[in-house]
Amino acid sequence: DGYNWAPAQSWAQWRSFADTFAPFHAWGMARNKPMMVGETGVQERAVGEKAAWLRAAQADLPTKLPGIAAVMYFDSDTIYPWWTDSRPDSFEAFSAFANDPYMTTRATALPASVAFTSAATSTPPTVLLRKPLAGAAVTGTMLMTADAVAEAGVARVEFFVDGNLVGVDTTAPYSMPYDSRGHANGPARVEARVLDRTGAGAMSQAASVTVANTTVTLSAPADGTIVAGGLTLDAAAVAAPGRTVTRVRFYASSLEIGADTTAPYAVTVDTATLPNGPTPVYATVEDGSRETGRTTTTILSVFNRFPPKVQLTAPAEGAGVRGQVWLSADAAPGAGAAVARVEFLVDGVKVGEDTTAGYGLSWSSTRVANGVHTVTARVVDNAGAATVHSRTVTVTNAAAAVTAPAAGANLSGIVTLTASATPALGASVTRVEFFVNGSKVGEDLTAPYSLPWDSRTKSAGTKTVSVKVTDSSGQTARSADVTFVTGTLSVALTSPADGAVVSGSVRLAAAAGAGAGATVTRVEFLVDGVKVGEDTTSGYGVSWASKKVSNGVHTVTARVTDSAGGTMTHSRTVTVANVTVALTSPTTGTTAQGGVTMTAVATPSAGASVTRVEFYVAGVKVGEDTTAPYSITWDSRTVSNGTRAVYAKVTDTAGRSANSAKVSLTTRN
């Protein structure tokens, strides 16, 4: 029933009788089956097509559809106006049709039954599909071949893929190329059919193959997308077994716009290079030097136009600003659009917008840190297009910070609170107020800003200190809180005394106490800021070798640390006076002969006097002197010529000694 046979849809489109029923006819003839077409019809698109369809059917029935026994035309439709006598041309065509020998008109009743006689010969034709082989994996163009034999003579060999006729060959050897790229990857069924000159037919065995082509699909943008500006085309490509994707090419309006050789495959193009309106885009894939696949075509709508314009009018580029700052801009829409809004941003963060011409707003610059910031105006029109304009400004608002005490410090007694303060642009600091636990404890009107605060007025424990600056413009700023601890943490050097002269091994000692609720964990001793030892036991002290520093004034410090993490220091100065000696003659590199005069200067340690200065050549004592100025004469002829090290050694009444630096002496006698 071709009229109601939905897959054929003969009633919904213009198709000839032969095109509609050729697959059905071929199927029945190949299997030697009787066939009956109940009814059919098509949609008439224009006047005269009714007659054309009838004439085509009259011509096609004996040539394209052999073996028909009878045809009957029903002119009794009362719903659709497909009556042959509705127009003279269609009636004339039907009259000619009715006179054909196989046409049974409505004036002549069909017999009670119509016998179907096969047009096959006594020996039916045979066909053998040679290629492709069953189980084969096919790519690209697949060659289909078949052997056919017919007693009545082979009229043609038809080739089918998945039941669809894909080619016909009328001369031996029978073959047909088939481009498998038009078939989805996966299983496919290939068959051949022979038809002899009587209309008899036969089907070959089916060969199941697997189509495995290199494929490519456009993954973005979607069909129907409206694009403007930068357009990125994305594609996914899968190589056939044993093959490698070498290149994916992208096309717009049949012109190549780019290619990519590595996954993920993509190109970006400026739509300004494309015409406005519907634009077909697609991609092809290569797995060598040849194209092996192509995507379906995606239709995009290209919409190029001039973007909107915007220009900041305030503040000026590089301006210094403070407090409330007026941000303003001029804006114009793109072609065919209107300004929807102007947004204002600081460092990329939106701070407001205006939708009315004369675009502007007031921005509080105190919400950002002092320094350089970027102000941006961004216009958006009602077509969704946007443009930006940016400038930099320097924000200088009043600011304050606590500089002492340090966060976490453990303090006691009188604590010095200090702060740094900056006025707003064009102003000066009028006062800095100090707060402990939120309560004002004093203020300072002049830099450097500080305040002594007696921690004993508050109970021991954790405290917070903050400061508030006020400038001549009336602007104020509050610092962050700094937390510290007050208690009875203490340390005091007990040895050596302040200003003492020391030498040799010196005992460094201190008394220490922990803060409230804590214990002393250690007392460290430092000389000129360098740690020389520590003690963890009460009676805190260490022995320090003063010879490790030069003679002169040095600072000794004791630093206590308690279990609460609190620290405190106490320092004194001492004068180091250790025994020293320096060789003044000969000087290094001297060449001498005969008698050589050696001289030295020596200093005893604190509270002692020099007892002797000894002179050494190559580690062997060659003389000494017990009175200043210290010198001897050495006969260099007592040793062989050559270079030797010479130095002096001093010993004082305290039993301390020291060696001078060595110098090199060369003798040539």
XYZ file of C-alpha atoms in Angstrom:
669
model
C 0.000 0.000 0.000
C 2.224 2.821 -1.270
C -0.316 5.501 -0.395
C -0.263 4.695 3.316
C 3.240 3.212 3.454
C 4.862 5.761 5.751
C 8.525 4.849 5.072
C 8.044 5.507 1.365
C 6.017 8.674 1.977
C 4.870 8.613 -1.640
C 1.891 10.717 -0.653
C 3.935 13.465 0.999
C 6.478 14.259 -1.728
C 6.871 14.212 -5.487
C 8.071 10.738 -6.489
C 7.388 8.730 -9.597
C 5.609 5.384 -9.461
C 8.801 3.547 -10.469
C 10.992 5.316 -7.868
C 8.471 4.527 -5.142
C 8.175 0.799 -5.840
C 11.542 -0.141 -7.400
C 12.978 -1.538 -4.103
C 9.773 -3.538 -3.458
C 9.742 -4.843 -7.044
C 13.427 -5.826 -6.886
C 12.919 -7.653 -3.602
C 10.009 -9.713 -4.942
C 11.620 -10.527 -8.278
C 14.824 -11.671 -6.584
C 12.884 -14.102 -4.424
C 10.417 -15.149 -7.160
C 7.550 -13.874 -5.024
C 4.154 -12.580 -6.224
C 3.677 -8.873 -5.458
C 0.621 -6.632 -5.298
C 0.517 -2.859 -4.989
C -2.780 -1.854 -3.426
C -2.737 1.878 -4.109
C -0.415 4.828 -4.342
C -0.426 8.565 -4.819
C 1.750 11.672 -4.685
C 1.437 15.315 -3.776
C 0.750 17.461 -6.832
C 2.879 20.582 -6.628
C 1.706 22.438 -9.746
C -0.856 22.313 -12.549
C 0.140 19.722 -15.159
C 2.078 17.423 -12.827
C -0.896 15.024 -12.620
C -0.624 14.305 -16.346
C 3.187 14.134 -16.153
C 3.018 11.562 -13.358
C 0.580 9.381 -15.376
C 2.747 9.532 -18.508
C 5.873 8.628 -16.504
C 4.075 5.667 -14.919
C 2.899 4.488 -18.360
C 6.479 4.578 -19.664
C 8.144 3.067 -16.585
C 5.843 0.115 -15.944
C 7.023 -2.074 -18.869
C 10.691 -0.926 -18.802
C 11.628 -0.502 -15.167
C 9.183 -2.876 -13.474
C 8.961 -6.024 -15.650
C 6.636 -8.878 -14.726
C 3.488 -6.837 -13.922
C 0.239 -8.801 -14.503
C -2.361 -6.048 -14.044
C -2.827 -2.384 -13.133
C -6.112 -0.868 -11.963
C -6.854 2.851 -11.557
C -9.513 3.910 -9.032
C -11.175 7.208 -9.918
C -13.542 7.315 -6.963
C -11.700 9.462 -4.383
C -14.114 11.881 -2.795
C -11.575 13.537 -0.460
C -8.604 14.559 -2.591
C -9.195 16.006 -6.120
C -7.168 13.380 -7.978
C -9.762 12.552 -10.597
C -8.541 12.049 -14.139
C -11.354 14.139 -15.591
C -10.547 17.166 -13.413
C -8.454 18.663 -16.249
C -8.228 17.858 -19.982
C -4.478 17.107 -19.962
C -4.753 14.543 -17.171
C -7.777 12.921 -18.789
C -5.857 12.645 -22.077
C -2.885 11.051 -20.299
C -5.128 8.578 -18.524
C -6.901 7.649 -21.799
C -3.567 6.792 -23.396
C -2.570 4.851 -20.282
C -5.804 2.827 -20.355
C -5.099 1.479 -23.833
C -1.905 -0.321 -22.745
C -2.290 -4.115 -22.819
C -1.542 -4.592 -19.078
C -3.961 -1.850 -17.966
C -7.320 -2.984 -16.606
C -9.631 0.003 -16.607
C -12.648 0.530 -14.410
C -14.794 -0.256 -17.486
C -13.459 -3.797 -17.536
C -13.781 -5.864 -14.377
C -10.791 -7.876 -13.254
C -11.198 -11.643 -13.350
C -11.966 -13.366 -10.085
C -8.266 -14.125 -9.764
C -5.145 -13.118 -11.634
C -2.484 -15.749 -11.990
C 1.085 -14.596 -11.373
C 3.522 -16.102 -13.783
C 7.200 -15.720 -13.013
C 9.324 -14.381 -15.790
C 12.194 -16.594 -14.682
C 13.696 -19.146 -16.990
C 13.535 -22.842 -16.302
C 17.019 -22.400 -14.881
C 16.983 -19.328 -12.619
C 19.972 -16.946 -12.693
C 22.641 -17.170 -10.004
C 25.004 -14.626 -8.534
C 28.023 -14.989 -6.237
C 29.406 -12.017 -4.271
C 33.202 -12.154 -4.511
C 34.151 -8.952 -2.727
C 34.091 -7.821 -0.064
C 34.809 -10.911 1.995
C 32.642 -11.575 5.002
C 34.237 -10.193 8.179
C 36.410 -7.685 6.333
C 37.149 -4.249 7.779
C 36.680 -1.655 5.059
C 37.786 1.954 4.741
C 37.516 4.530 2.006
C 36.330 3.205 -1.360
C 35.315 -0.451 -1.207
C 35.238 -2.452 -4.469
C 32.246 -4.801 -4.743
C 32.535 -7.615 -7.321
C 30.224 -10.460 -8.264
C 30.009 -13.397 -10.668
C 26.592 -13.816 -12.363
C 25.166 -16.538 -14.669
C 21.743 -16.510 -16.431
C 20.441 -18.880 -19.120
C 18.374 -16.039 -20.566
C 21.330 -13.685 -20.382
C 22.326 -11.323 -17.586
C 20.529 -7.997 -17.877
C 22.303 -6.377 -14.916
C 23.869 -6.984 -11.527
C 22.786 -4.704 -8.715
C 24.776 -4.095 -5.546
C 23.166 -3.376 -2.175
C 24.498 -2.088 1.155
C 22.161 -2.625 4.086
C 19.339 -3.285 1.602
C 19.869 -0.018 -0.270
C 20.734 -0.113 -3.966
C 24.112 1.577 -4.371
C 25.071 0.653 -7.941
C 24.362 -1.346 -11.099
C 26.702 -2.964 -13.624
C 25.376 -4.338 -16.960
C 28.600 -5.824 -18.312
C 30.891 -8.509 -17.010
C 33.043 -8.543 -14.983
C 30.426 -7.114 -12.627
C 31.827 -4.662 -10.112
C 31.024 -1.386 -8.450
C 33.085 0.945 -6.243
C 31.365 2.105 -3.071
C 32.560 5.044 -0.973
C 32.214 3.693 2.562
C 32.709 7.170 4.018
C 29.028 7.740 3.360
C 28.215 4.899 5.757
C 28.432 5.212 9.526
C 31.261 3.292 11.148
C 30.088 -0.116 12.276
C 28.519 -3.236 10.715
C 27.268 -3.229 7.118
C 25.623 -5.926 4.970
C 26.673 -6.196 1.314
C 24.639 -8.169 -1.270
C 24.423 -8.523 -5.045
C 21.372 -9.299 -7.173
C 21.277 -10.580 -10.733
C 18.373 -9.907 -13.112
C 18.132 -11.796 -16.407
C 16.542 -10.589 -19.602
C 13.195 -12.131 -18.689
C 13.042 -10.219 -15.403
C 13.909 -13.209 -13.233
C 16.304 -12.468 -10.438
C 18.369 -13.953 -7.634
C 20.177 -12.586 -4.575
C 23.726 -13.473 -3.581
C 24.847 -14.481 -0.162
C 25.253 -11.509 2.203
C 28.713 -10.455 3.366
C 28.833 -8.768 6.763
C 31.674 -6.261 6.950
C 32.770 -3.578 9.406
C 33.127 -0.009 8.200
C 36.034 1.616 10.061
C 36.853 4.968 8.499
C 38.702 7.860 10.023
C 35.892 10.185 11.114
C 35.524 13.781 12.158
C 32.661 15.676 13.775
C 32.185 19.360 14.540
C 31.661 19.634 18.288
C 31.209 23.413 18.459
C 29.559 25.734 17.709
C 26.067 24.302 17.398
C 23.995 24.631 14.262
C 22.192 27.981 14.142
C 24.596 29.761 16.505
C 24.844 33.525 16.056
C 28.524 34.500 16.050
C 30.471 37.747 16.043
C 34.077 38.629 16.782
C 36.298 35.633 17.505
C 34.840 32.336 16.284
C 36.359 29.050 17.458
C 35.538 25.843 15.593
C 36.174 22.625 17.553
C 36.290 19.171 16.013
C 36.739 15.630 17.298
C 38.528 13.143 15.044
C 38.888 9.364 15.424
C 41.421 7.494 13.299
C 40.670 4.200 11.585
C 42.492 1.126 12.957
C 46.157 1.288 12.017
C 45.855 4.910 10.900
C 46.759 8.239 12.519
C 44.971 11.541 12.168
C 47.443 13.914 10.503
C 45.354 17.015 9.926
C 41.880 18.450 10.403
C 40.951 21.258 8.017
C 38.185 23.754 8.705
C 36.063 25.453 6.049
C 33.610 28.349 5.951
C 31.585 28.930 2.779
C 33.770 26.229 1.107
C 36.961 28.228 1.793
C 39.600 26.786 4.105
C 39.981 29.030 7.161
C 42.558 27.004 9.080
C 43.910 23.606 10.028
C 45.152 21.820 13.141
C 47.470 18.831 13.373
C 47.149 18.035 17.075
C 44.191 17.161 19.259
C 42.051 18.832 20.466
C 41.488 20.109 16.943
C 40.389 23.738 16.746
C 40.870 26.991 14.849
C 39.887 30.525 15.732
C 38.901 33.029 13.064
C 37.782 36.653 13.188
C 34.231 36.758 11.867
C 35.074 40.121 10.319
C 36.720 38.048 7.556
C 33.389 36.296 6.890
C 30.290 37.721 5.230
C 27.278 38.523 7.370
C 24.396 36.076 7.241
C 24.067 32.276 7.063
C 27.514 30.722 6.689
C 28.053 26.965 6.200
C 31.039 25.547 8.093
C 32.453 22.039 8.113
C 35.677 20.139 8.753
C 37.571 17.412 6.923
C 40.033 14.913 8.348
C 43.178 13.405 6.842
C 44.919 10.252 8.033
C 47.854 10.612 5.681
C 48.017 12.757 2.604
C 44.384 12.215 1.644
C 41.010 13.342 2.925
C 39.251 10.442 4.611
C 36.248 12.036 6.264
C 34.077 15.109 6.437
C 31.644 16.467 8.995
C 28.075 17.367 8.302
C 27.631 21.040 7.504
C 26.751 23.427 10.312
C 25.022 26.687 9.434
C 26.100 29.675 11.523
C 24.664 33.165 11.478
C 27.512 35.679 11.239
C 26.663 39.066 12.714
C 29.498 41.569 12.307
C 29.005 45.155 13.306
C 30.837 48.066 14.921
C 31.218 47.677 18.705
C 30.083 50.384 21.123
C 32.525 53.070 22.276
C 33.382 54.341 25.762
C 35.811 56.935 27.135
C 36.546 57.675 30.802
C 36.221 61.409 31.485
C 37.095 61.355 35.211
C 39.417 60.858 36.964
C 42.352 61.831 34.718
C 45.044 59.320 33.836
C 47.565 59.063 36.711
C 45.508 61.283 39.019
C 45.987 61.171 42.770
C 42.681 60.596 44.554
C 41.311 60.316 48.089
C 37.971 59.763 49.821
C 34.916 59.860 47.546
C 35.950 59.888 43.870
C 33.641 60.745 40.938
C 33.920 58.224 38.086
C 32.380 59.312 34.762
C 32.441 58.299 31.097
C 31.086 59.150 27.647
C 29.576 56.212 25.725
C 28.109 55.543 22.271
C 26.390 52.345 21.033
C 27.383 50.175 18.089
C 25.583 50.410 14.759
C 21.886 49.652 15.055
C 21.988 49.374 18.849
C 21.528 51.507 21.966
C 23.581 51.853 25.149
C 22.148 49.562 27.818
C 24.484 50.545 30.665
C 27.955 51.748 31.600
C 29.648 49.744 34.335
C 32.528 51.078 36.447
C 35.200 48.723 37.790
C 38.245 49.134 40.052
C 40.956 46.516 39.591
C 38.447 44.412 37.659
C 35.806 44.478 40.418
C 32.513 46.167 39.551
C 31.722 49.077 41.899
C 28.529 50.278 40.190
C 26.761 51.139 36.923
C 24.688 53.894 35.338
C 22.008 53.484 32.663
C 21.460 57.180 31.921
C 23.559 59.401 29.630
C 26.052 61.492 31.574
C 27.192 58.148 32.950
C 28.886 58.393 36.345
C 28.907 57.445 40.022
C 30.688 58.204 43.302
C 33.226 55.637 44.503
C 34.702 55.387 48.006
C 38.452 55.005 47.493
C 38.897 54.083 51.168
C 37.728 50.574 50.241
C 41.077 49.828 48.596
C 44.640 50.044 49.862
C 46.752 53.094 49.174
C 48.691 52.795 45.926
C 48.140 52.481 42.179
C 44.778 51.079 40.997
C 43.084 50.599 37.616
C 39.729 52.269 36.970
C 37.686 50.899 34.036
C 34.506 51.992 32.261
C 32.684 49.214 30.387
C 29.839 50.024 27.983
C 27.298 47.317 27.094
C 24.734 47.885 24.325
C 21.372 46.200 23.875
C 22.884 43.801 21.336
C 25.172 42.437 24.056
C 28.382 43.937 22.601
C 30.801 45.545 25.056
C 33.894 47.799 25.023
C 36.144 48.982 27.873
C 38.424 51.946 28.607
C 40.837 51.987 31.555
C 43.076 54.424 33.428
C 45.351 54.191 36.472
C 45.032 56.394 39.561
C 46.999 56.621 42.791
C 44.921 56.329 45.955
C 46.308 58.187 48.975
C 43.969 58.036 51.956
C 44.749 58.466 55.625
C 46.337 55.296 57.018
C 47.781 54.114 60.310
C 49.622 51.064 61.624
C 50.951 49.865 64.990
C 54.743 49.473 64.781
C 55.340 48.375 68.414
C 54.856 46.178 70.303
C 55.304 43.232 67.960
C 52.445 40.771 67.647
C 52.721 38.068 70.319
C 55.253 39.961 72.437
C 55.286 39.187 76.183
C 55.827 42.459 77.998
C 55.680 43.939 81.467
C 56.110 47.287 83.205
C 56.183 50.410 81.028
C 55.428 49.464 77.420
C 56.210 51.894 74.606
C 53.459 51.989 71.987
C 54.535 53.351 68.574
C 52.709 53.925 65.293
C 53.144 55.090 61.715
C 50.572 57.467 60.217
C 49.918 58.818 56.699
C 47.533 61.692 55.889
C 45.206 61.758 52.891
C 46.380 63.439 49.685
C 47.001 67.160 50.305
C 46.434 66.926 54.070
C 48.598 66.579 57.196
C 48.326 64.439 60.325
C 46.719 66.288 63.247
C 46.829 63.521 65.863
C 47.364 59.805 66.451
C 45.319 58.175 69.217
C 46.323 54.933 70.961
C 43.815 52.325 72.168
C 44.350 49.266 74.403
C 41.522 46.750 74.430
C 39.372 49.361 72.669
C 39.883 52.086 75.289
C 41.861 55.212 74.468
C 45.030 55.423 76.590
C 46.564 58.546 75.040
C 47.522 60.395 71.858
C 50.496 62.039 70.164
C 50.325 65.120 67.938
C 53.794 65.015 66.396
C 55.887 62.421 64.619
C 57.367 60.012 65.521
C 54.109 58.929 67.130
C 54.573 57.040 70.420
C 53.107 56.675 73.889
C 54.485 55.081 77.087
C 51.836 52.903 78.687
C 52.060 51.327 82.142
C 50.943 47.712 81.685
C 50.593 47.413 85.457
C 47.355 49.419 85.267
C 45.724 46.362 83.701
C 45.632 42.765 84.874
C 48.159 40.425 83.276
C 47.046 38.660 80.123
C 46.342 39.187 76.432
C 45.915 42.755 75.168
C 45.127 44.387 71.814
C 46.540 47.732 70.749
C 45.353 49.872 67.834
C 45.789 53.433 66.637
C 43.574 55.986 64.906
C 44.896 58.782 62.704
C 43.022 62.028 61.982
C 44.272 64.429 59.279
C 43.632 68.072 58.445
C 41.000 67.140 55.829
C 38.948 65.466 58.548
C 39.642 61.991 57.193
C 40.305 59.260 59.766
C 41.697 55.749 59.552
C 42.005 52.964 62.097
C 44.862 50.461 62.164
C 44.559 46.728 62.496
C 44.712 45.343 66.044
C 48.016 43.963 67.333
C 47.817 41.378 70.121
C 50.462 41.049 72.866
C 50.734 39.645 76.393
C 51.541 41.482 79.621
C 52.889 39.847 82.793
C 56.090 39.668 84.917
C 58.494 38.417 82.242
C 61.942 39.811 83.106
C 65.671 39.337 82.489
C 68.779 41.168 83.775
C 72.480 40.584 83.114
C 74.347 40.055 86.369
C 77.809 39.548 84.843
C 79.889 41.173 83.473
C 79.160 44.643 84.805
C 78.193 47.362 82.368
C 81.399 48.909 80.935
C 83.657 46.157 82.330
C 87.026 45.397 80.728
C 87.297 41.679 80.039
C 89.707 39.207 78.533
C 90.127 35.490 78.061
C 87.204 33.330 79.157
C 84.377 35.543 80.450
C 81.398 34.389 82.544
C 78.097 35.704 81.174
C 75.247 35.398 83.730
C 71.678 36.637 84.105
C 68.644 36.510 86.365
C 65.289 35.822 84.658
C 61.588 35.482 85.482
C 58.665 34.182 83.366
C 55.410 35.913 82.514
C 52.157 35.216 84.330
C 51.272 31.532 84.307
C 54.458 30.568 82.441
C 57.943 29.221 83.155
C 61.364 30.196 81.832
C 62.378 27.801 79.069
C 65.830 29.255 78.317
C 68.128 32.253 78.590
C 70.251 32.931 75.522
C 73.441 34.999 75.546
C 74.514 37.067 72.555
C 77.580 39.170 71.728
C 76.999 41.860 69.130
C 73.729 40.084 68.225
C 75.398 36.697 67.644
C 74.333 33.882 69.959
C 77.271 32.422 71.930
C 75.318 30.024 74.170
C 72.215 29.393 76.273
C 71.237 27.949 79.651
C 67.944 26.309 80.627
C 68.611 26.067 84.367
C 68.121 28.786 86.975
C 71.398 30.554 87.757
C 71.568 31.104 84.020
C 75.072 31.566 82.622
C 77.666 30.510 80.036
C 81.413 30.859 79.535
C 82.422 33.024 76.579
C 85.853 33.042 74.900
C 86.427 36.752 74.360
C 89.405 36.009 72.103
C 86.865 35.203 69.350
C 86.247 38.939 68.905
C 88.617 41.812 68.362
C 89.748 43.986 71.237
C 87.400 46.908 71.796
C 83.836 47.694 72.871
C 81.184 44.977 72.382
C 77.513 44.521 73.355
C 76.518 41.565 75.526
C 72.797 40.612 75.615
C 70.712 38.177 77.670
C 67.398 37.075 76.119
C 64.793 35.161 78.121
C 62.028 33.028 76.537
C 59.155 31.586 78.581
C 56.692 28.751 77.951
C 54.060 31.222 76.727
C 56.387 32.304 73.930
C 57.163 35.647 75.538
C 60.643 37.121 75.166
C 62.592 39.966 76.752
C 66.191 41.151 76.464
C 68.751 43.034 78.562
C 72.043 44.369 77.175
C 75.349 45.833 78.419
C 78.602 46.963 76.811
C 82.041 45.600 77.733
C 85.553 46.329 76.543
C 87.540 43.309 75.411
C 91.283 43.586 76.123
C 93.037 40.304 75.320
C 96.796 39.759 74.998
C 97.898 40.424 71.406
C 101.093 40.501 69.379
C 101.846 41.644 65.836
C 105.056 41.075 63.848
C 106.149 44.419 62.409
C 109.361 43.218 60.702
C 110.090 41.457 58.463
C 107.005 41.922 56.300
C 105.636 39.059 54.242
C 107.511 38.432 50.995
C 110.798 39.914 52.309
C 114.065 38.507 50.878
C 117.017 38.719 53.285
C 120.559 37.543 53.844
C 122.929 37.546 56.768
C 121.489 39.033 59.951
C 117.724 39.623 59.929
C 116.065 42.006 62.432
C 112.720 40.794 63.767
C 110.465 43.240 65.667
C 107.006 42.996 67.237
C 104.479 45.023 69.216
C 102.647 43.296 72.104
C 99.717 44.144 74.388
C 98.956 42.234 77.612
C 95.497 41.149 78.654
C 93.462 43.299 81.046
C 95.257 43.740 84.409
C 98.477 41.994 83.304
C 101.856 42.907 81.775
C 104.003 41.381 79.029
C 106.638 38.966 80.310
C 108.281 38.033 76.977
C 107.955 38.009 73.207
C 109.388 34.975 71.377
C 110.301 34.808 67.685
C 109.901 31.684 65.529
C 111.217 30.657 62.074
C 109.568 27.617 60.518
C 108.157 26.715 63.953
C 111.609 26.819 65.640
C 112.243 29.437 68.306
C 115.186 31.635 67.268
C 115.117 34.151 70.138
C 113.067 36.252 72.589
C 112.902 39.716 74.149
C 111.480 40.602 77.580
C 111.383 44.372 77.254
C 109.758 46.719 74.819
C 110.421 47.473 72.053
C 110.565 43.758 71.362
C 113.169 42.692 68.764
C 116.000 40.261 67.969
C 118.584 39.791 65.221
C 118.632 36.369 63.607
C 121.497 34.979 61.547
C 119.826 33.605 58.415
C 123.001 31.761 57.468
C 122.189 29.141 60.087
C 119.614 27.668 57.727
C 119.630 26.750 54.076
C 118.363 29.222 51.540
C 114.592 29.158 50.928
C 111.235 30.527 52.041
C 110.023 30.063 55.608
C 107.165 31.226 57.888
C 108.057 33.708 60.637
C 105.825 34.708 63.606
C 105.968 36.088 67.170
C 104.408 34.810 70.413
C 103.576 36.964 73.454
C 103.075 35.770 77.049
C 101.772 38.030 79.876
C 101.803 37.855 83.669
C 98.283 36.380 83.695
C 99.701 33.376 81.873
C 97.814 34.230 78.687
C 99.583 34.008 75.342
C 98.883 34.784 71.715
C 100.592 34.249 68.369
C 100.948 36.837 65.644
C 99.966 36.243 62.063
C 102.650 34.450 60.030
C 104.711 36.175 57.321
C 106.870 34.563 54.627
C 110.630 35.258 54.544
C 113.037 34.149 51.810
C 116.764 33.812 52.610
C 119.470 34.043 49.941
C 122.969 33.750 51.363
